[in-house]
Amino acid sequence: AQTVTQSQPEMSVQEAETVTLSCTYDTSESDYYLFWYKQPPSRQMILVIRQEAYKQQNATENRFSVNFQKAAKSFSLKISDSQLGDAAMYFCAYRRTGNQFYFGTGTSLTVIP
Amino acid sequence: GAVVSQHPSRVICKSGTSVKIECRSLDFQATTMFWYRQFPKQSLMLMATSNEGSKATYEQGVEKDKFLINHASLTLSTLTVTSAHPEDSSFYICSARDPGHSYEQYFGPGTRLTVT
């Protein structure tokens, strides 16, 4: 089974600053997707950003960007200009097309005003 | 994006009783849905894959007789926790796969189950 590792259980960032959340994964497949999900206290899973493994270009969504290193099996999330509403649990996830997600253990992000 | 609903959002039941949780895809037909469980401050763990018109596939360690899954239509999958015990208290989340959008998956809002 695929494994996803998030080595930072907790992170904090000053409002308006930048923070990077780390994620590594293990797979023998070449075609897959990687995701970052945000889970606020409501527990609803909110898609932050996704990356197709076949694309070399790093995905970007407004203040959120990833650093995808396929050979190193690394997929970090950078949040720029952090806002109070960014505070949440962040999960890195791996998925093959049509199949189930494999989630990391999560990183709890605190944004300090 | 597509909408997936779950009902109920919260449920409290007594030990030994059964409780049913519904997962519905509201604007697409989902031939496959997935059920996850999340304990407090932990990650989501896949319990089973629910396929319309066939038996669910359970992950190792998940008791299929305790967690009954029925995917009777293309828009509805149900998870029934039978003879619930306090250790079954958890947050249950479903996701539905949309074959019309490159098999993208969408999460429901989750159901918090408390067994007393």
Short mmCIF file of C-alpha atoms in Angstrom, two decimals:
data_model
loop_
_atom_site.label_atom_id
_atom_site.label_comp_id
_atom_site.label_asym_id
_atom_site.label_seq_id
_atom_site.Cartn_x
_atom_site.Cartn_y
_atom_site.Cartn_z
CA ALA A 1 0.00 0.00 0.00
CA GLN A 2 1.03 3.53 -0.60
CA THR A 3 2.23 5.55 2.38
CA VAL A 4 2.11 9.28 2.89
CA THR A 5 4.22 10.91 5.57
CA GLN A 6 3.81 14.32 7.11
CA SER A 7 6.64 14.89 9.55
CA GLN A 8 5.30 18.11 11.08
CA PRO A 9 2.39 17.45 13.46
CA GLU A 10 2.10 21.16 14.22
CA MET A 11 3.24 24.34 12.55
CA SER A 12 2.67 28.00 13.27
CA VAL A 13 3.06 31.12 11.17
CA GLN A 14 2.65 34.82 11.69
CA GLU A 15 -0.17 36.41 9.80
CA ALA A 16 0.99 37.66 6.38
CA GLU A 17 4.09 35.47 6.49
CA THR A 18 4.88 32.33 4.49
CA VAL A 19 4.86 28.77 5.73
CA THR A 20 5.79 25.47 4.10
CA LEU A 21 4.24 22.15 5.03
CA SER A 22 6.16 19.00 4.17
CA CYS A 23 4.95 15.74 2.71
CA THR A 24 6.69 12.67 1.35
CA TYR A 25 5.14 9.59 -0.15
CA ASP A 26 6.08 6.16 -1.30
CA THR A 27 4.80 4.52 -4.45
CA SER A 28 5.97 2.33 -7.27
CA GLU A 29 3.45 3.80 -9.68
CA SER A 30 4.25 6.44 -12.26
CA ASP A 31 0.76 7.80 -12.82
CA TYR A 32 -0.96 9.28 -9.79
CA TYR A 33 -2.27 12.44 -8.20
CA LEU A 34 -1.22 14.33 -5.11
CA PHE A 35 -3.42 16.61 -3.08
CA TRP A 36 -3.45 18.95 -0.17
CA TYR A 37 -6.70 19.10 1.75
CA LYS A 38 -7.65 21.53 4.47
CA GLN A 39 -9.87 20.37 7.32
CA PRO A 40 -11.20 23.21 9.48
CA PRO A 41 -13.01 22.58 12.79
CA SER A 42 -16.19 21.81 10.83
CA ARG A 43 -14.36 18.66 9.62
CA GLN A 44 -15.38 19.26 6.00
CA MET A 45 -12.53 18.27 3.69
CA ILE A 46 -11.67 21.21 1.44
CA LEU A 47 -9.45 20.74 -1.57
CA VAL A 48 -6.58 23.22 -1.52
CA ILE A 49 -4.51 22.11 -4.48
CA ARG A 50 -3.83 19.08 -6.64
CA GLN A 51 -0.91 17.94 -8.75
CA GLU A 52 -0.84 15.37 -11.53
CA ALA A 53 2.34 13.34 -11.35
CA TYR A 54 2.93 13.52 -15.09
CA LYS A 55 3.08 17.30 -15.00
CA GLN A 56 6.47 18.76 -14.23
CA GLN A 57 5.12 22.22 -13.56
CA ASN A 58 4.24 22.88 -9.96
CA ALA A 59 0.57 23.60 -9.31
CA THR A 60 -0.46 27.01 -8.00
CA GLU A 61 -3.75 28.27 -6.64
CA ASN A 62 -3.62 31.90 -5.59
CA ARG A 63 -1.62 31.99 -2.33
CA PHE A 64 -1.05 28.25 -2.35
CA SER A 65 1.69 26.55 -4.33
CA VAL A 66 3.46 23.24 -4.24
CA ASN A 67 7.01 22.06 -4.71
CA PHE A 68 6.66 18.68 -6.39
CA GLN A 69 9.85 16.64 -6.59
CA LYS A 70 8.84 13.39 -8.26
CA ALA A 71 12.18 11.65 -8.02
CA ALA A 72 12.46 12.49 -4.35
CA LYS A 73 8.75 11.69 -3.82
CA SER A 74 8.29 14.97 -2.08
CA PHE A 75 5.26 17.25 -2.24
CA SER A 76 5.38 20.34 -0.03
CA LEU A 77 2.76 23.05 0.27
CA LYS A 78 3.67 26.71 0.52
CA ILE A 79 1.15 29.16 1.87
CA SER A 80 2.01 32.78 1.17
CA ASP A 81 0.57 35.82 2.92
CA SER A 82 -0.96 33.61 5.59
CA GLN A 83 -4.40 34.59 6.80
CA LEU A 84 -6.26 33.77 9.99
CA GLY A 85 -8.69 31.68 7.96
CA ASP A 86 -5.85 29.41 6.89
CA ALA A 87 -5.68 27.93 10.37
CA ALA A 88 -6.75 24.30 10.09
CA MET A 89 -5.51 20.76 9.83
CA TYR A 90 -3.81 20.10 6.50
CA PHE A 91 -3.64 16.64 4.99
CA CYS A 92 -1.42 15.53 2.17
CA ALA A 93 -2.99 12.78 0.08
CA TYR A 94 -2.09 10.39 -2.71
CA ARG A 95 -4.50 8.84 -5.17
CA ARG A 96 -4.44 6.89 -8.36
CA THR A 97 -7.12 7.61 -10.94
CA GLY A 98 -10.50 6.54 -9.67
CA ASN A 99 -9.14 4.90 -6.58
CA GLN A 100 -9.17 5.67 -2.90
CA PHE A 101 -7.13 8.32 -1.15
CA TYR A 102 -4.20 7.59 1.10
CA PHE A 103 -3.77 10.36 3.64
CA GLY A 104 -0.88 11.54 5.71
CA THR A 105 -1.25 12.06 9.44
CA GLY A 106 -1.87 15.76 9.07
CA THR A 107 -0.27 19.03 10.10
CA SER A 108 -2.11 21.39 12.41
CA LEU A 109 -1.47 24.94 11.27
CA THR A 110 -1.85 27.87 13.65
CA VAL A 111 -1.85 31.42 12.32
CA ILE A 112 -0.69 33.98 14.84
CA PRO A 113 -2.26 37.43 14.54
CA GLY B 1 -17.76 21.50 -7.66
CA ALA B 2 -20.03 18.53 -7.24
CA VAL B 3 -21.97 18.13 -4.02
CA VAL B 4 -22.00 15.12 -1.76
CA SER B 5 -24.25 15.07 1.26
CA GLN B 6 -24.29 12.94 4.37
CA HIS B 7 -27.12 12.33 6.76
CA PRO B 8 -27.24 12.65 9.66
CA SER B 9 -24.47 15.11 10.47
CA ARG B 10 -24.48 14.00 14.09
CA VAL B 11 -25.98 10.98 15.79
CA ILE B 12 -25.93 9.66 19.32
CA CYS B 13 -26.98 6.09 19.93
CA LYS B 14 -26.95 3.66 22.80
CA SER B 15 -24.51 0.79 22.97
CA GLY B 16 -25.89 -2.28 21.25
CA THR B 17 -28.11 -0.46 18.80
CA SER B 18 -27.57 0.06 15.08
CA VAL B 19 -27.27 3.30 13.22
CA LYS B 20 -27.42 4.05 9.50
CA ILE B 21 -25.46 6.80 7.77
CA GLU B 22 -26.34 7.93 4.26
CA CYS B 23 -24.05 9.31 1.59
CA ARG B 24 -25.64 10.90 -1.46
CA SER B 25 -24.22 12.37 -4.63
CA LEU B 26 -26.55 15.24 -5.42
CA ASP B 27 -25.68 16.19 -8.97
CA PHE B 28 -23.90 13.21 -10.47
CA GLN B 29 -24.14 9.45 -10.54
CA ALA B 30 -21.51 7.76 -8.46
CA THR B 31 -20.84 4.14 -9.30
CA THR B 32 -18.22 4.07 -6.57
CA MET B 33 -18.18 5.63 -3.14
CA PHE B 34 -15.62 5.31 -0.39
CA TRP B 35 -16.15 5.27 3.36
CA TYR B 36 -13.49 6.66 5.69
CA ARG B 37 -13.24 6.84 9.46
CA GLN B 38 -11.42 9.53 11.36
CA PHE B 39 -10.66 9.33 15.06
CA PRO B 40 -9.97 12.56 16.97
CA LYS B 41 -6.73 14.23 15.95
CA GLN B 42 -5.98 11.43 13.51
CA SER B 43 -6.01 10.96 9.79
CA LEU B 44 -8.72 9.54 7.57
CA MET B 45 -8.52 5.79 7.17
CA LEU B 46 -10.31 3.98 4.38
CA MET B 47 -12.84 1.47 5.66
CA ALA B 48 -14.39 0.18 2.46
CA THR B 49 -15.11 0.78 -1.18
CA SER B 50 -18.76 0.75 -2.11
CA ASN B 51 -19.73 -0.24 -5.64
CA GLU B 52 -23.24 0.18 -7.00
CA GLY B 53 -24.97 -3.13 -7.49
CA SER B 54 -22.24 -5.26 -5.96
CA LYS B 55 -20.70 -6.12 -2.63
CA ALA B 56 -18.46 -3.64 -0.91
CA THR B 57 -14.74 -4.23 -0.62
CA TYR B 58 -13.49 -3.90 2.93
CA GLU B 59 -10.03 -2.92 4.05
CA GLN B 60 -8.05 -5.30 6.18
CA GLY B 61 -9.14 -5.19 9.79
CA VAL B 62 -12.60 -3.76 9.11
CA GLU B 63 -15.39 -6.10 10.14
CA LYS B 64 -17.83 -6.40 7.26
CA ASP B 65 -20.55 -7.83 9.48
CA LYS B 66 -20.32 -4.86 11.79
CA PHE B 67 -20.09 -2.15 9.15
CA LEU B 68 -22.71 -3.01 6.57
CA ILE B 69 -22.49 -1.11 3.32
CA ASN B 70 -25.25 -0.97 0.75
CA HIS B 71 -24.91 0.88 -2.55
CA ALA B 72 -28.39 0.36 -3.89
CA SER B 73 -28.51 3.20 -6.38
CA LEU B 74 -26.14 5.38 -8.35
CA THR B 75 -26.62 8.25 -5.93
CA LEU B 76 -26.84 6.59 -2.54
CA SER B 77 -24.58 4.50 -0.37
CA THR B 78 -25.38 3.64 3.22
CA LEU B 79 -23.15 2.58 6.08
CA THR B 80 -24.85 0.78 8.94
CA VAL B 81 -22.95 0.35 12.17
CA THR B 82 -24.48 -2.69 13.80
CA SER B 83 -24.43 -3.40 17.53
CA ALA B 84 -22.55 -0.20 18.11
CA HIS B 85 -20.06 0.10 20.95
CA PRO B 86 -18.38 3.18 22.43
CA GLU B 87 -15.19 2.39 20.52
CA ASP B 88 -17.15 2.87 17.29
CA SER B 89 -17.56 6.53 18.18
CA SER B 90 -15.81 8.38 15.41
CA PHE B 91 -16.22 10.73 12.48
CA TYR B 92 -17.32 8.94 9.32
CA ILE B 93 -16.72 10.57 5.94
CA CYS B 94 -17.72 9.38 2.52
CA SER B 95 -16.38 10.37 -0.87
CA ALA B 96 -18.06 9.81 -4.21
CA ARG B 97 -16.36 9.26 -7.53
CA ASP B 98 -17.71 11.14 -10.53
CA PRO B 99 -17.12 9.22 -13.77
CA GLY B 100 -18.27 12.22 -15.74
CA HIS B 101 -15.37 14.35 -14.51
CA SER B 102 -12.30 12.21 -14.95
CA TYR B 103 -13.27 10.17 -11.90
CA GLU B 104 -12.74 13.15 -9.63
CA GLN B 105 -13.81 12.50 -6.05
CA TYR B 106 -15.79 14.71 -3.74
CA PHE B 107 -16.10 14.44 0.01
CA GLY B 108 -19.25 14.59 2.07
CA PRO B 109 -19.34 16.78 5.17
CA GLY B 110 -19.03 13.82 7.51
CA THR B 111 -21.11 12.25 10.28
CA ARG B 112 -20.12 12.35 13.92
CA LEU B 113 -21.21 9.17 15.69
CA THR B 114 -21.25 9.00 19.46
CA VAL B 115 -22.11 5.71 21.13
CA THR B 116 -23.04 5.96 24.79
#
